[in-house]
Amino acid sequence: MLRQTLHMLGKEMLTEWRQRARISGVFWFAFAIVLMVAFATPNSAVLPQVAGGTLWLGLLLASTRSLDQSYAVELEHGAMEGLMLWPVDPIAIYYGKALANTLVLVLVAFALLPLVIAIFDAPVVGNPLNLIVIVLLGCMALAAPGTLYGLITSQARGSSVLLPLLLFPLVVPAVLAAANATTKVFEGDPMEQVPSWLALLTAFDIIFWSLSGIAYGKLLED
Amino acid sequence: MPRPVRSPALSVEFDLVRRLQIGWPASGVRRGCRPCDGYGPLGRCSIDGSQITNIVALLGLGFLLASAAPQFRRALPFAWEHPLGLAGLVLLVVGNWLGLYYAPQERFMGDVGRILYVHVPAAWLTMVCFTLAFLFALGFMFTNRRGLDSAMEAASEVGVMEGALLLLLGAIFARPTWGVWWSWDPRLTSSAVMMLSFVGVLLLRGVVQDFDRRATWSSIAAIFAGVNVPVTYYSVKWWRSMHQVQSETVAGSTIDDGMRWVLYFNTYAFLFLTVWFLARRWRIAETRAQAAMPEPLPQATT
């Protein structure tokens, strides 16, 4: 099972590598959102306060492009049937894809992070190492239900509207926790709230990484 | 207290707030030390209506149990849910009159508090509908029965309708009590997220034509959306919320008896109407699913 998951992850990352323009597209999309928020904020004095939220807003919106596209290649070339004919557990297919989506989002997040800190003039008062954990857990939280819903919406009409509509309400707790934890790292955390936000993110990840894995098999059957 | 003269220049919103606070006839300002002192707009509330609500509940439950028997349903000249719908409408009219003109005044909020007689039932029934949608979706995933898929669609749709009503009534309640139409309070936010999640389920059903796919996909989406129900219920306990904690729990009630029976009267009105809506909506979903089924193959003649 682990070997199958790693093979799937390798295959997904190879596909991503062969169409590198896609990852850069996702990054530039997220960066454009970050810039738009900076432009739309009337008072530059409040920019440091909204830096954490903007980072996660950019990642959330960019993730819909990334997740939607992760099935597009397979569906365009009819490779989904081929994938299902592999002697591979559907759960391994899910975890391979979800890990690949997480990696893409983590790459985009780490590329975006210094830019957000610079543009929003965010002082990193807290422990910067916490940012690594927040980004990892937050991207996992976006990727788990996103990979599942990506399969549904990529095959349905009006997918560009459907994916955000299904995904956004679901990931509200994760975005809330990640944005608040990031803001606490930027502004300092005298009340030590970061661990409780990280606990919420971890609980969200555990629930949705297990639930989505179970549901994915049922989806692939259809 | 003389009735205030309303200026025609007042905005609709301000007018509504004023009406809710001081506009009712004969609603004297009687303030006791308890949540209410037993006085309503028409004077002292002498009827203990708890027996009335018990009788309404027993009649409704008896009718539902009887409707479970096919012989009873066949004997009725109309669909079994119609008497419940009619009873719900009558109860709603009487319940609204009770809530607006009979029930005692809430001590702190005054007449504004009367909206709880419709706001709270809407909240309870929204939770019930979304819980049912979650359970029907779970049931469909295990059994693949078409009826459960139709029931999930019905529960989601009625739940979204009642959820919209809940948020609307909540906003009207919040303006005079909190000073804002909307607050990013955990209970309000989680309620809106819960409703939006089920709107997503309904939209998903709208864009997928294939029956099997639609049923499986929307069931998964409904199960995920159903996770919001306990989060919304416990949000007032988990986070510091402006919204009050539950008044009616297994441990007991914090509502004065004079107000409580009116609340339950309205709750039964909402319940009967919800059952009516659910049953009607389920029949429509079943008819549509049957119409979408492929024609059976012709029988061999030899």
Short mmCIF file of C-alpha atoms in Angstrom, two decimals:
data_model
loop_
_atom_site.label_atom_id
_atom_site.label_comp_id
_atom_site.label_asym_id
_atom_site.label_seq_id
_atom_site.Cartn_x
_atom_site.Cartn_y
_atom_site.Cartn_z
CA MET A 1 0.00 0.00 0.00
CA LEU A 2 2.76 2.46 0.95
CA ARG A 3 4.76 1.44 -2.13
CA GLN A 4 1.70 1.96 -4.33
CA THR A 5 1.11 5.39 -2.78
CA LEU A 6 4.73 6.39 -3.38
CA HIS A 7 4.53 5.14 -7.00
CA MET A 8 1.39 7.25 -7.51
CA LEU A 9 3.13 10.24 -5.91
CA GLY A 10 6.12 9.73 -8.22
CA LYS A 11 3.85 9.54 -11.25
CA GLU A 12 1.99 12.70 -10.23
CA MET A 13 5.19 14.62 -9.57
CA LEU A 14 6.60 13.50 -12.93
CA THR A 15 3.44 14.80 -14.64
CA GLU A 16 3.79 18.07 -12.72
CA TRP A 17 7.46 18.33 -13.72
CA ARG A 18 6.65 17.78 -17.39
CA GLN A 19 4.16 20.66 -17.31
CA ARG A 20 6.02 23.03 -15.05
CA ALA A 21 4.13 26.00 -16.45
CA ARG A 22 1.11 24.80 -14.46
CA ILE A 23 2.81 25.19 -11.05
CA SER A 24 4.17 28.57 -12.05
CA GLY A 25 0.64 29.51 -13.20
CA VAL A 26 -0.74 28.57 -9.78
CA PHE A 27 1.99 30.61 -8.08
CA TRP A 28 1.42 33.72 -10.21
CA PHE A 29 -2.32 33.42 -9.63
CA ALA A 30 -1.76 33.35 -5.84
CA PHE A 31 0.72 36.23 -6.11
CA ALA A 32 -1.78 38.29 -8.13
CA ILE A 33 -4.39 37.79 -5.39
CA VAL A 34 -1.89 38.87 -2.72
CA LEU A 35 -1.10 42.01 -4.74
CA MET A 36 -4.78 42.76 -5.30
CA VAL A 37 -5.46 42.60 -1.55
CA ALA A 38 -2.51 44.94 -0.95
CA PHE A 39 -3.87 47.36 -3.59
CA ALA A 40 -7.39 47.17 -2.20
CA THR A 41 -6.33 47.87 1.40
CA PRO A 42 -6.86 51.61 1.82
CA ASN A 43 -4.59 52.09 4.81
CA SER A 44 -1.05 50.72 4.48
CA ALA A 45 -0.72 50.76 8.28
CA VAL A 46 -3.07 47.77 8.54
CA LEU A 47 -1.19 45.70 5.93
CA PRO A 48 0.94 43.82 8.52
CA GLN A 49 -2.23 42.79 10.34
CA VAL A 50 -3.82 41.23 7.27
CA ALA A 51 -0.64 39.54 5.96
CA GLY A 52 -1.42 36.09 7.45
CA GLY A 53 -4.99 36.09 6.20
CA THR A 54 -3.94 37.25 2.73
CA LEU A 55 -1.37 34.47 2.41
CA TRP A 56 -4.04 31.84 3.08
CA LEU A 57 -6.63 33.56 0.94
CA GLY A 58 -4.18 33.50 -1.96
CA LEU A 59 -3.34 29.85 -1.35
CA LEU A 60 -7.01 28.87 -1.02
CA LEU A 61 -8.02 30.53 -4.29
CA ALA A 62 -4.93 29.24 -6.09
CA SER A 63 -5.60 25.71 -4.76
CA THR A 64 -8.89 25.58 -6.69
CA ARG A 65 -6.95 26.10 -9.94
CA SER A 66 -4.39 23.50 -8.94
CA LEU A 67 -6.87 20.87 -7.74
CA ASP A 68 -9.13 21.30 -10.75
CA GLN A 69 -6.18 20.91 -13.10
CA SER A 70 -4.77 17.84 -11.35
CA TYR A 71 -7.42 15.68 -13.07
CA ALA A 72 -7.62 17.62 -16.30
CA VAL A 73 -4.71 15.85 -18.00
CA GLU A 74 -6.02 12.40 -17.17
CA LEU A 75 -9.56 13.21 -18.24
CA GLU A 76 -8.46 14.90 -21.48
CA HIS A 77 -6.52 11.86 -22.64
CA GLY A 78 -8.87 9.25 -21.20
CA ALA A 79 -6.12 8.11 -18.84
CA MET A 80 -8.47 7.87 -15.86
CA GLU A 81 -9.74 4.48 -17.06
CA GLY A 82 -6.16 3.32 -17.47
CA LEU A 83 -5.41 4.45 -13.94
CA MET A 84 -8.37 2.51 -12.60
CA LEU A 85 -7.27 -0.61 -14.47
CA TRP A 86 -3.96 -0.58 -12.63
CA PRO A 87 -3.70 -3.22 -9.91
CA VAL A 88 -3.59 -0.40 -7.40
CA ASP A 89 -5.80 0.21 -4.38
CA PRO A 90 -8.03 3.30 -4.98
CA ILE A 91 -6.92 4.53 -1.56
CA ALA A 92 -3.30 4.54 -2.80
CA ILE A 93 -4.40 6.55 -5.86
CA TYR A 94 -6.08 9.07 -3.55
CA TYR A 95 -3.17 9.42 -1.15
CA GLY A 96 -0.68 9.69 -4.03
CA LYS A 97 -2.68 12.47 -5.64
CA ALA A 98 -3.41 14.23 -2.33
CA LEU A 99 0.29 14.17 -1.37
CA ALA A 100 1.24 15.54 -4.81
CA ASN A 101 -1.35 18.34 -4.44
CA THR A 102 -0.01 19.07 -0.95
CA LEU A 103 3.56 19.29 -2.29
CA VAL A 104 2.51 21.68 -5.06
CA LEU A 105 0.71 23.91 -2.54
CA VAL A 106 3.66 23.78 -0.12
CA LEU A 107 6.02 24.86 -2.92
CA VAL A 108 3.72 27.74 -3.85
CA ALA A 109 3.31 28.70 -0.17
CA PHE A 110 7.04 28.83 0.48
CA ALA A 111 7.60 30.89 -2.67
CA LEU A 112 4.80 33.24 -1.63
CA LEU A 113 5.74 33.60 2.03
CA PRO A 114 8.81 35.91 1.67
CA LEU A 115 6.91 38.04 -0.84
CA VAL A 116 3.97 38.46 1.55
CA ILE A 117 6.37 39.34 4.40
CA ALA A 118 8.06 41.94 2.18
CA ILE A 119 4.97 43.46 0.53
CA PHE A 120 2.87 43.57 3.71
CA ASP A 121 5.82 44.62 5.84
CA ALA A 122 5.01 41.85 8.30
CA PRO A 123 7.36 41.64 11.28
CA VAL A 124 8.15 38.02 12.11
CA VAL A 125 8.21 38.39 15.89
CA GLY A 126 7.28 34.78 16.72
CA ASN A 127 9.25 31.61 16.04
CA PRO A 128 9.69 31.40 12.22
CA LEU A 129 10.09 27.62 12.43
CA ASN A 130 6.41 27.47 13.38
CA LEU A 131 5.62 28.78 9.89
CA ILE A 132 6.96 25.53 8.38
CA VAL A 133 4.56 23.45 10.48
CA ILE A 134 1.63 25.81 9.77
CA VAL A 135 2.26 25.75 6.00
CA LEU A 136 2.59 21.94 5.96
CA LEU A 137 -0.57 21.32 8.02
CA GLY A 138 -2.53 24.07 6.24
CA CYS A 139 -1.66 22.82 2.75
CA MET A 140 -2.56 19.26 3.82
CA ALA A 141 -5.92 20.59 5.02
CA LEU A 142 -6.63 22.24 1.66
CA ALA A 143 -5.44 19.26 -0.38
CA ALA A 144 -7.34 16.45 1.41
CA PRO A 145 -10.95 17.43 0.65
CA GLY A 146 -9.80 19.30 -2.47
CA THR A 147 -8.40 16.15 -4.11
CA LEU A 148 -11.69 14.36 -3.47
CA TYR A 149 -13.90 17.19 -4.70
CA GLY A 150 -11.53 17.80 -7.63
CA LEU A 151 -12.44 14.34 -8.97
CA ILE A 152 -16.15 15.14 -8.68
CA THR A 153 -16.11 18.62 -10.13
CA SER A 154 -13.66 17.94 -12.95
CA GLN A 155 -16.23 15.55 -14.41
CA ALA A 156 -19.24 17.80 -13.85
CA ARG A 157 -20.48 20.74 -15.85
CA GLY A 158 -19.66 24.15 -14.35
CA SER A 159 -16.71 22.79 -12.41
CA SER A 160 -15.09 26.20 -12.00
CA VAL A 161 -18.00 27.31 -9.82
CA LEU A 162 -18.71 23.99 -8.13
CA LEU A 163 -15.28 23.30 -6.64
CA PRO A 164 -15.07 26.57 -4.66
CA LEU A 165 -18.68 26.21 -3.59
CA LEU A 166 -18.12 22.71 -2.23
CA LEU A 167 -14.60 23.27 -0.92
CA PHE A 168 -14.72 26.71 0.70
CA PRO A 169 -17.39 26.05 3.34
CA LEU A 170 -15.65 22.80 4.23
CA VAL A 171 -12.19 24.30 4.76
CA VAL A 172 -13.32 27.35 6.74
CA PRO A 173 -12.00 25.91 10.06
CA ALA A 174 -8.64 25.07 8.45
CA VAL A 175 -8.23 28.49 6.81
CA LEU A 176 -9.27 30.17 10.07
CA ALA A 177 -6.73 28.18 12.07
CA ALA A 178 -3.89 28.59 9.53
CA ALA A 179 -4.50 32.34 9.06
CA ASN A 180 -4.69 32.99 12.80
CA ALA A 181 -1.60 30.91 13.56
CA THR A 182 0.36 32.67 10.78
CA THR A 183 -0.72 36.08 12.08
CA LYS A 184 0.39 35.10 15.60
CA VAL A 185 3.83 34.12 14.25
CA PHE A 186 4.06 37.45 12.39
CA GLU A 187 2.87 39.64 15.29
CA GLY A 188 4.16 37.61 18.22
CA ASP A 189 2.22 35.25 20.45
CA PRO A 190 2.29 36.45 24.08
CA MET A 191 -0.84 34.42 24.94
CA GLU A 192 0.62 31.24 23.33
CA GLN A 193 -2.35 30.68 21.02
CA VAL A 194 -0.38 29.06 18.17
CA PRO A 195 -0.43 25.54 19.71
CA SER A 196 -4.24 25.56 19.98
CA TRP A 197 -4.63 26.67 16.34
CA LEU A 198 -2.15 23.96 15.31
CA ALA A 199 -4.18 21.41 17.30
CA LEU A 200 -7.32 22.44 15.35
CA LEU A 201 -5.42 22.11 12.05
CA THR A 202 -4.09 18.68 13.05
CA ALA A 203 -7.57 17.47 14.04
CA PHE A 204 -8.96 18.74 10.71
CA ASP A 205 -6.18 16.93 8.81
CA ILE A 206 -6.73 13.65 10.65
CA ILE A 207 -10.50 13.74 10.04
CA PHE A 208 -10.37 14.67 6.36
CA TRP A 209 -7.32 12.63 5.33
CA SER A 210 -9.04 9.51 6.70
CA LEU A 211 -12.64 10.30 5.57
CA SER A 212 -11.62 11.32 2.06
CA GLY A 213 -9.50 8.20 1.60
CA ILE A 214 -12.51 6.01 2.39
CA ALA A 215 -14.88 7.98 0.15
CA TYR A 216 -12.48 8.09 -2.83
CA GLY A 217 -12.81 4.36 -3.55
CA LYS A 218 -16.58 4.72 -3.80
CA LEU A 219 -16.18 7.69 -6.14
CA LEU A 220 -13.79 5.90 -8.46
CA GLU A 221 -16.24 2.97 -8.79
CA ASP A 222 -18.72 5.41 -10.36
CA MET B 1 -47.24 54.73 28.07
CA PRO B 2 -48.58 56.62 25.03
CA ARG B 3 -48.02 54.96 21.70
CA PRO B 4 -45.24 56.79 19.85
CA VAL B 5 -46.09 58.52 16.61
CA ARG B 6 -43.95 57.14 13.83
CA SER B 7 -42.41 59.57 11.42
CA PRO B 8 -42.94 58.63 7.76
CA ALA B 9 -39.32 59.62 7.18
CA LEU B 10 -38.06 56.71 9.28
CA SER B 11 -36.28 54.06 7.30
CA VAL B 12 -37.86 50.63 7.01
CA GLU B 13 -35.14 49.15 9.13
CA PHE B 14 -35.55 51.66 11.94
CA ASP B 15 -39.29 51.37 11.69
CA LEU B 16 -39.03 47.60 12.12
CA VAL B 17 -36.82 47.99 15.18
CA ARG B 18 -39.18 50.50 16.76
CA ARG B 19 -42.18 48.30 16.04
CA LEU B 20 -40.52 45.30 17.58
CA GLN B 21 -39.54 47.25 20.69
CA ILE B 22 -42.56 49.37 21.53
CA GLY B 23 -45.19 49.10 18.84
CA TRP B 24 -47.63 46.55 20.27
CA PRO B 25 -50.92 47.67 21.72
CA ALA B 26 -51.42 47.38 25.47
CA SER B 27 -47.93 45.97 26.04
CA GLY B 28 -47.36 47.66 29.35
CA VAL B 29 -43.84 47.73 30.68
CA ARG B 30 -44.02 45.20 33.48
CA ARG B 31 -40.63 44.17 34.73
CA GLY B 32 -40.23 41.47 37.34
CA CYS B 33 -37.17 39.79 38.77
CA ARG B 34 -37.80 36.59 36.80
CA PRO B 35 -37.24 36.26 33.04
CA CYS B 36 -40.91 37.16 32.75
CA ASP B 37 -43.59 38.08 35.22
CA GLY B 38 -46.53 36.33 33.60
CA TYR B 39 -47.95 39.39 31.86
CA GLY B 40 -48.48 39.59 28.11
CA PRO B 41 -49.80 42.39 25.89
CA LEU B 42 -53.39 41.39 26.67
CA GLY B 43 -52.89 41.18 30.42
CA ARG B 44 -52.08 38.34 32.77
CA CYS B 45 -51.42 34.99 31.02
CA SER B 46 -53.71 32.68 32.93
CA ILE B 47 -53.60 29.59 30.67
CA ASP B 48 -50.95 26.99 31.36
CA GLY B 49 -50.61 25.74 27.82
CA SER B 50 -48.15 22.95 28.50
CA GLN B 51 -51.05 20.45 28.41
CA ILE B 52 -52.16 21.87 25.05
CA THR B 53 -48.72 21.36 23.54
CA ASN B 54 -48.59 17.83 24.98
CA ILE B 55 -51.92 17.00 23.31
CA VAL B 56 -50.72 18.49 20.00
CA ALA B 57 -47.54 16.43 20.20
CA LEU B 58 -49.44 13.21 21.02
CA LEU B 59 -51.92 13.76 18.18
CA GLY B 60 -49.09 14.42 15.73
CA LEU B 61 -47.10 11.41 16.88
CA GLY B 62 -50.20 9.18 16.77
CA PHE B 63 -50.98 10.32 13.23
CA LEU B 64 -47.40 9.68 12.11
CA LEU B 65 -47.44 6.18 13.66
CA ALA B 66 -50.80 5.42 12.05
CA SER B 67 -49.47 6.65 8.70
CA ALA B 68 -46.73 4.06 8.90
CA ALA B 69 -49.42 1.39 8.35
CA PRO B 70 -50.19 0.89 4.63
CA GLN B 71 -53.87 0.10 5.40
CA PHE B 72 -54.30 3.49 7.07
CA ARG B 73 -52.60 5.30 4.20
CA ARG B 74 -54.77 3.46 1.64
CA ALA B 75 -57.92 4.36 3.56
CA LEU B 76 -57.14 8.06 3.30
CA PRO B 77 -58.60 9.78 0.23
CA PHE B 78 -55.52 12.04 0.05
CA ALA B 79 -51.78 11.76 0.66
CA TRP B 80 -51.05 11.13 4.35
CA GLU B 81 -48.91 14.23 4.76
CA HIS B 82 -51.63 16.72 3.84
CA PRO B 83 -53.43 16.66 7.23
CA LEU B 84 -50.09 17.34 8.90
CA GLY B 85 -49.42 20.29 6.58
CA LEU B 86 -52.89 21.71 7.24
CA ALA B 87 -52.46 21.22 11.00
CA GLY B 88 -49.04 22.88 10.74
CA LEU B 89 -50.51 25.94 9.01
CA VAL B 90 -53.27 26.29 11.60
CA LEU B 91 -50.81 25.83 14.47
CA LEU B 92 -48.48 28.40 12.90
CA VAL B 93 -51.22 31.04 12.74
CA VAL B 94 -52.35 30.34 16.33
CA GLY B 95 -48.73 30.02 17.52
CA ASN B 96 -47.78 33.36 16.00
CA TRP B 97 -50.77 35.01 17.64
CA LEU B 98 -49.77 33.43 20.97
CA GLY B 99 -46.18 34.55 20.55
CA LEU B 100 -47.02 38.11 19.53
CA TYR B 101 -50.07 38.89 21.64
CA TYR B 102 -50.42 36.38 24.47
CA ALA B 103 -47.06 35.18 25.77
CA PRO B 104 -45.48 37.21 28.58
CA GLN B 105 -42.89 39.82 27.82
CA GLU B 106 -39.23 38.88 28.12
CA ARG B 107 -37.70 40.86 30.97
CA PHE B 108 -34.62 42.32 29.26
CA MET B 109 -35.48 42.35 25.57
CA GLY B 110 -39.13 43.28 25.90
CA ASP B 111 -41.25 42.65 22.79
CA VAL B 112 -38.11 42.11 20.67
CA GLY B 113 -37.73 38.75 22.42
CA ARG B 114 -40.98 37.55 20.86
CA ILE B 115 -39.10 36.66 17.68
CA LEU B 116 -37.64 33.69 19.55
CA TYR B 117 -40.97 31.89 19.04
CA VAL B 118 -40.10 31.52 15.35
CA HIS B 119 -36.31 31.90 15.38
CA VAL B 120 -35.69 28.99 17.75
CA PRO B 121 -38.03 26.50 15.99
CA ALA B 122 -36.41 27.45 12.66
CA ALA B 123 -32.98 26.72 14.17
CA TRP B 124 -34.08 23.37 15.63
CA LEU B 125 -35.74 22.23 12.44
CA THR B 126 -32.77 23.31 10.31
CA MET B 127 -30.55 21.10 12.47
CA VAL B 128 -33.05 18.23 12.22
CA CYS B 129 -33.22 18.49 8.41
CA PHE B 130 -29.44 18.59 7.95
CA THR B 131 -28.95 15.71 10.39
CA LEU B 132 -31.53 13.71 8.43
CA ALA B 133 -29.75 14.59 5.15
CA PHE B 134 -26.47 13.34 6.66
CA LEU B 135 -28.08 10.09 7.86
CA PHE B 136 -29.89 9.48 4.54
CA ALA B 137 -26.60 10.07 2.67
CA LEU B 138 -24.81 7.66 4.96
CA GLY B 139 -27.62 5.13 4.47
CA PHE B 140 -27.40 5.50 0.69
CA MET B 141 -23.65 4.88 0.74
CA PHE B 142 -24.22 1.57 2.53
CA THR B 143 -27.38 0.35 0.78
CA ASN B 144 -27.53 2.12 -2.64
CA ARG B 145 -31.31 2.48 -2.24
CA ARG B 146 -32.81 5.12 -4.51
CA GLY B 147 -35.41 6.18 -1.94
CA LEU B 148 -32.67 7.26 0.46
CA ASP B 149 -31.11 9.43 -2.23
CA SER B 150 -34.46 11.13 -2.85
CA ALA B 151 -34.91 11.57 0.92
CA MET B 152 -31.44 13.14 1.15
CA GLU B 153 -32.35 15.60 -1.61
CA ALA B 154 -35.62 16.47 0.16
CA ALA B 155 -33.95 16.94 3.57
CA SER B 156 -31.14 19.08 2.09
CA GLU B 157 -33.55 21.32 0.22
CA VAL B 158 -35.96 21.82 3.12
CA GLY B 159 -32.96 22.32 5.43
CA VAL B 160 -31.53 25.06 3.18
CA MET B 161 -34.92 26.78 3.09
CA GLU B 162 -35.27 26.68 6.88
CA GLY B 163 -31.62 27.66 7.27
CA ALA B 164 -32.20 30.76 5.14
CA LEU B 165 -35.23 31.57 7.30
CA LEU B 166 -33.14 31.04 10.43
CA LEU B 167 -30.43 33.46 9.27
CA LEU B 168 -32.99 36.04 8.19
CA LEU B 169 -34.85 35.90 11.51
CA GLY B 170 -31.51 35.89 13.36
CA ALA B 171 -30.48 39.08 11.55
CA ILE B 172 -33.79 40.77 12.45
CA PHE B 173 -33.29 39.62 16.08
CA ALA B 174 -29.65 40.79 16.15
CA ARG B 175 -30.26 44.36 14.97
CA PRO B 176 -32.17 45.62 18.04
CA THR B 177 -30.37 43.37 20.55
CA TRP B 178 -26.74 43.43 19.36
CA GLY B 179 -26.94 46.63 17.31
CA VAL B 180 -25.87 44.93 14.07
CA TRP B 181 -27.61 42.83 11.43
CA TRP B 182 -24.72 40.39 11.29
CA SER B 183 -21.78 39.56 13.54
CA TRP B 184 -18.88 37.21 12.79
CA ASP B 185 -19.82 35.26 15.86
CA PRO B 186 -18.94 31.51 15.90
CA ARG B 187 -22.61 30.43 16.02
CA LEU B 188 -23.65 32.72 13.16
CA THR B 189 -20.61 31.90 11.05
CA SER B 190 -20.93 28.15 11.54
CA SER B 191 -24.67 28.30 10.75
CA ALA B 192 -23.97 30.18 7.52
CA VAL B 193 -21.18 27.74 6.59
CA MET B 194 -23.49 24.79 7.32
CA MET B 195 -26.20 26.18 5.07
CA LEU B 196 -23.72 27.06 2.32
CA SER B 197 -22.30 23.51 2.43
CA PHE B 198 -25.75 22.10 1.69
CA VAL B 199 -26.34 24.70 -1.03
CA GLY B 200 -23.21 23.19 -2.63
CA VAL B 201 -24.78 19.72 -2.36
CA LEU B 202 -27.94 20.92 -4.12
CA LEU B 203 -25.95 22.68 -6.86
CA LEU B 204 -23.91 19.53 -7.39
CA ARG B 205 -27.15 17.58 -7.83
CA GLY B 206 -28.29 20.17 -10.32
CA VAL B 207 -25.34 19.81 -12.67
CA VAL B 208 -24.91 16.01 -12.73
CA GLN B 209 -27.33 14.19 -15.01
CA ASP B 210 -26.32 10.57 -14.50
CA PHE B 211 -28.40 9.13 -11.63
CA ASP B 212 -25.77 6.86 -10.04
CA ARG B 213 -23.05 9.49 -10.17
CA ARG B 214 -25.31 12.20 -8.86
CA ALA B 215 -26.45 10.04 -5.95
CA THR B 216 -22.94 8.93 -4.93
CA TRP B 217 -21.28 12.30 -5.39
CA SER B 218 -23.96 14.26 -3.57
CA SER B 219 -24.07 11.68 -0.76
CA ILE B 220 -20.35 12.15 -0.16
CA ALA B 221 -20.78 15.93 -0.27
CA ALA B 222 -23.75 15.69 2.16
CA ILE B 223 -21.74 13.53 4.59
CA PHE B 224 -18.92 16.10 4.54
CA ALA B 225 -21.42 18.96 4.90
CA GLY B 226 -23.09 17.10 7.79
CA VAL B 227 -19.87 17.43 9.82
CA ASN B 228 -20.92 21.08 10.26
CA VAL B 229 -24.05 20.15 12.23
CA PRO B 230 -22.35 19.21 15.55
CA VAL B 231 -19.83 22.04 15.04
CA THR B 232 -22.73 24.53 14.77
CA TYR B 233 -24.56 23.01 17.75
CA TYR B 234 -21.54 23.08 20.06
CA SER B 235 -20.07 26.36 18.70
CA VAL B 236 -21.66 28.34 21.56
CA LYS B 237 -19.88 26.12 24.08
CA TRP B 238 -16.55 25.63 22.31
CA TRP B 239 -15.87 29.30 21.54
CA ARG B 240 -16.70 32.48 23.44
CA SER B 241 -19.81 33.48 21.59
CA MET B 242 -22.18 36.46 21.77
CA HIS B 243 -24.97 34.00 21.04
CA GLN B 244 -26.49 32.44 24.14
CA VAL B 245 -25.93 28.76 25.00
CA GLN B 246 -28.72 26.21 24.59
CA SER B 247 -31.80 26.89 26.75
CA GLU B 248 -33.43 23.50 26.29
CA THR B 249 -31.19 20.57 27.13
CA VAL B 250 -31.59 17.11 28.62
CA ALA B 251 -30.41 18.58 31.92
CA GLY B 252 -33.32 21.03 32.00
CA SER B 253 -34.72 24.29 30.70
CA THR B 254 -33.86 27.90 31.45
CA ILE B 255 -37.03 29.29 29.84
CA ASP B 256 -39.93 30.46 31.98
CA ASP B 257 -42.90 28.04 31.79
CA GLY B 258 -45.20 30.77 30.51
CA MET B 259 -42.98 31.29 27.49
CA ARG B 260 -41.88 27.71 27.09
CA TRP B 261 -45.23 26.23 26.09
CA VAL B 262 -45.72 28.91 23.42
CA LEU B 263 -42.26 28.11 22.08
CA TYR B 264 -43.14 24.42 21.88
CA PHE B 265 -46.51 25.22 20.29
CA ASN B 266 -44.67 27.03 17.48
CA THR B 267 -42.08 24.27 17.30
CA TYR B 268 -44.82 21.70 16.58
CA ALA B 269 -46.19 24.03 13.90
CA PHE B 270 -42.73 24.13 12.27
CA LEU B 271 -42.30 20.38 12.76
CA PHE B 272 -45.59 19.47 11.08
CA LEU B 273 -44.88 21.84 8.19
CA THR B 274 -41.37 20.42 7.84
CA VAL B 275 -42.70 16.85 7.68
CA TRP B 276 -45.18 18.02 5.05
CA PHE B 277 -42.45 19.71 2.98
CA LEU B 278 -40.14 16.71 3.34
CA ALA B 279 -42.81 14.26 2.23
CA ARG B 280 -43.89 16.39 -0.74
CA ARG B 281 -40.31 17.04 -1.81
CA TRP B 282 -39.45 13.35 -1.44
CA ARG B 283 -42.38 12.39 -3.71
CA ILE B 284 -41.21 14.87 -6.37
CA ALA B 285 -37.64 13.52 -6.21
CA GLU B 286 -38.92 9.94 -6.50
CA THR B 287 -41.13 10.80 -9.48
CA ARG B 288 -38.22 12.53 -11.22
CA ALA B 289 -35.92 9.59 -10.54
CA GLN B 290 -38.51 7.17 -11.93
CA ALA B 291 -38.98 9.32 -15.04
CA ALA B 292 -35.22 9.36 -15.58
CA MET B 293 -34.97 5.55 -15.46
CA PRO B 294 -34.37 3.91 -18.85
CA GLU B 295 -37.30 2.14 -20.51
CA PRO B 296 -37.46 -1.58 -19.67
CA LEU B 297 -36.39 -3.93 -22.45
CA PRO B 298 -39.31 -5.47 -24.39
CA GLN B 299 -40.39 -8.96 -23.30
CA ALA B 300 -39.52 -11.88 -25.58
CA THR B 301 -42.67 -12.97 -27.47
CA THR B 302 -41.75 -16.61 -28.10
#
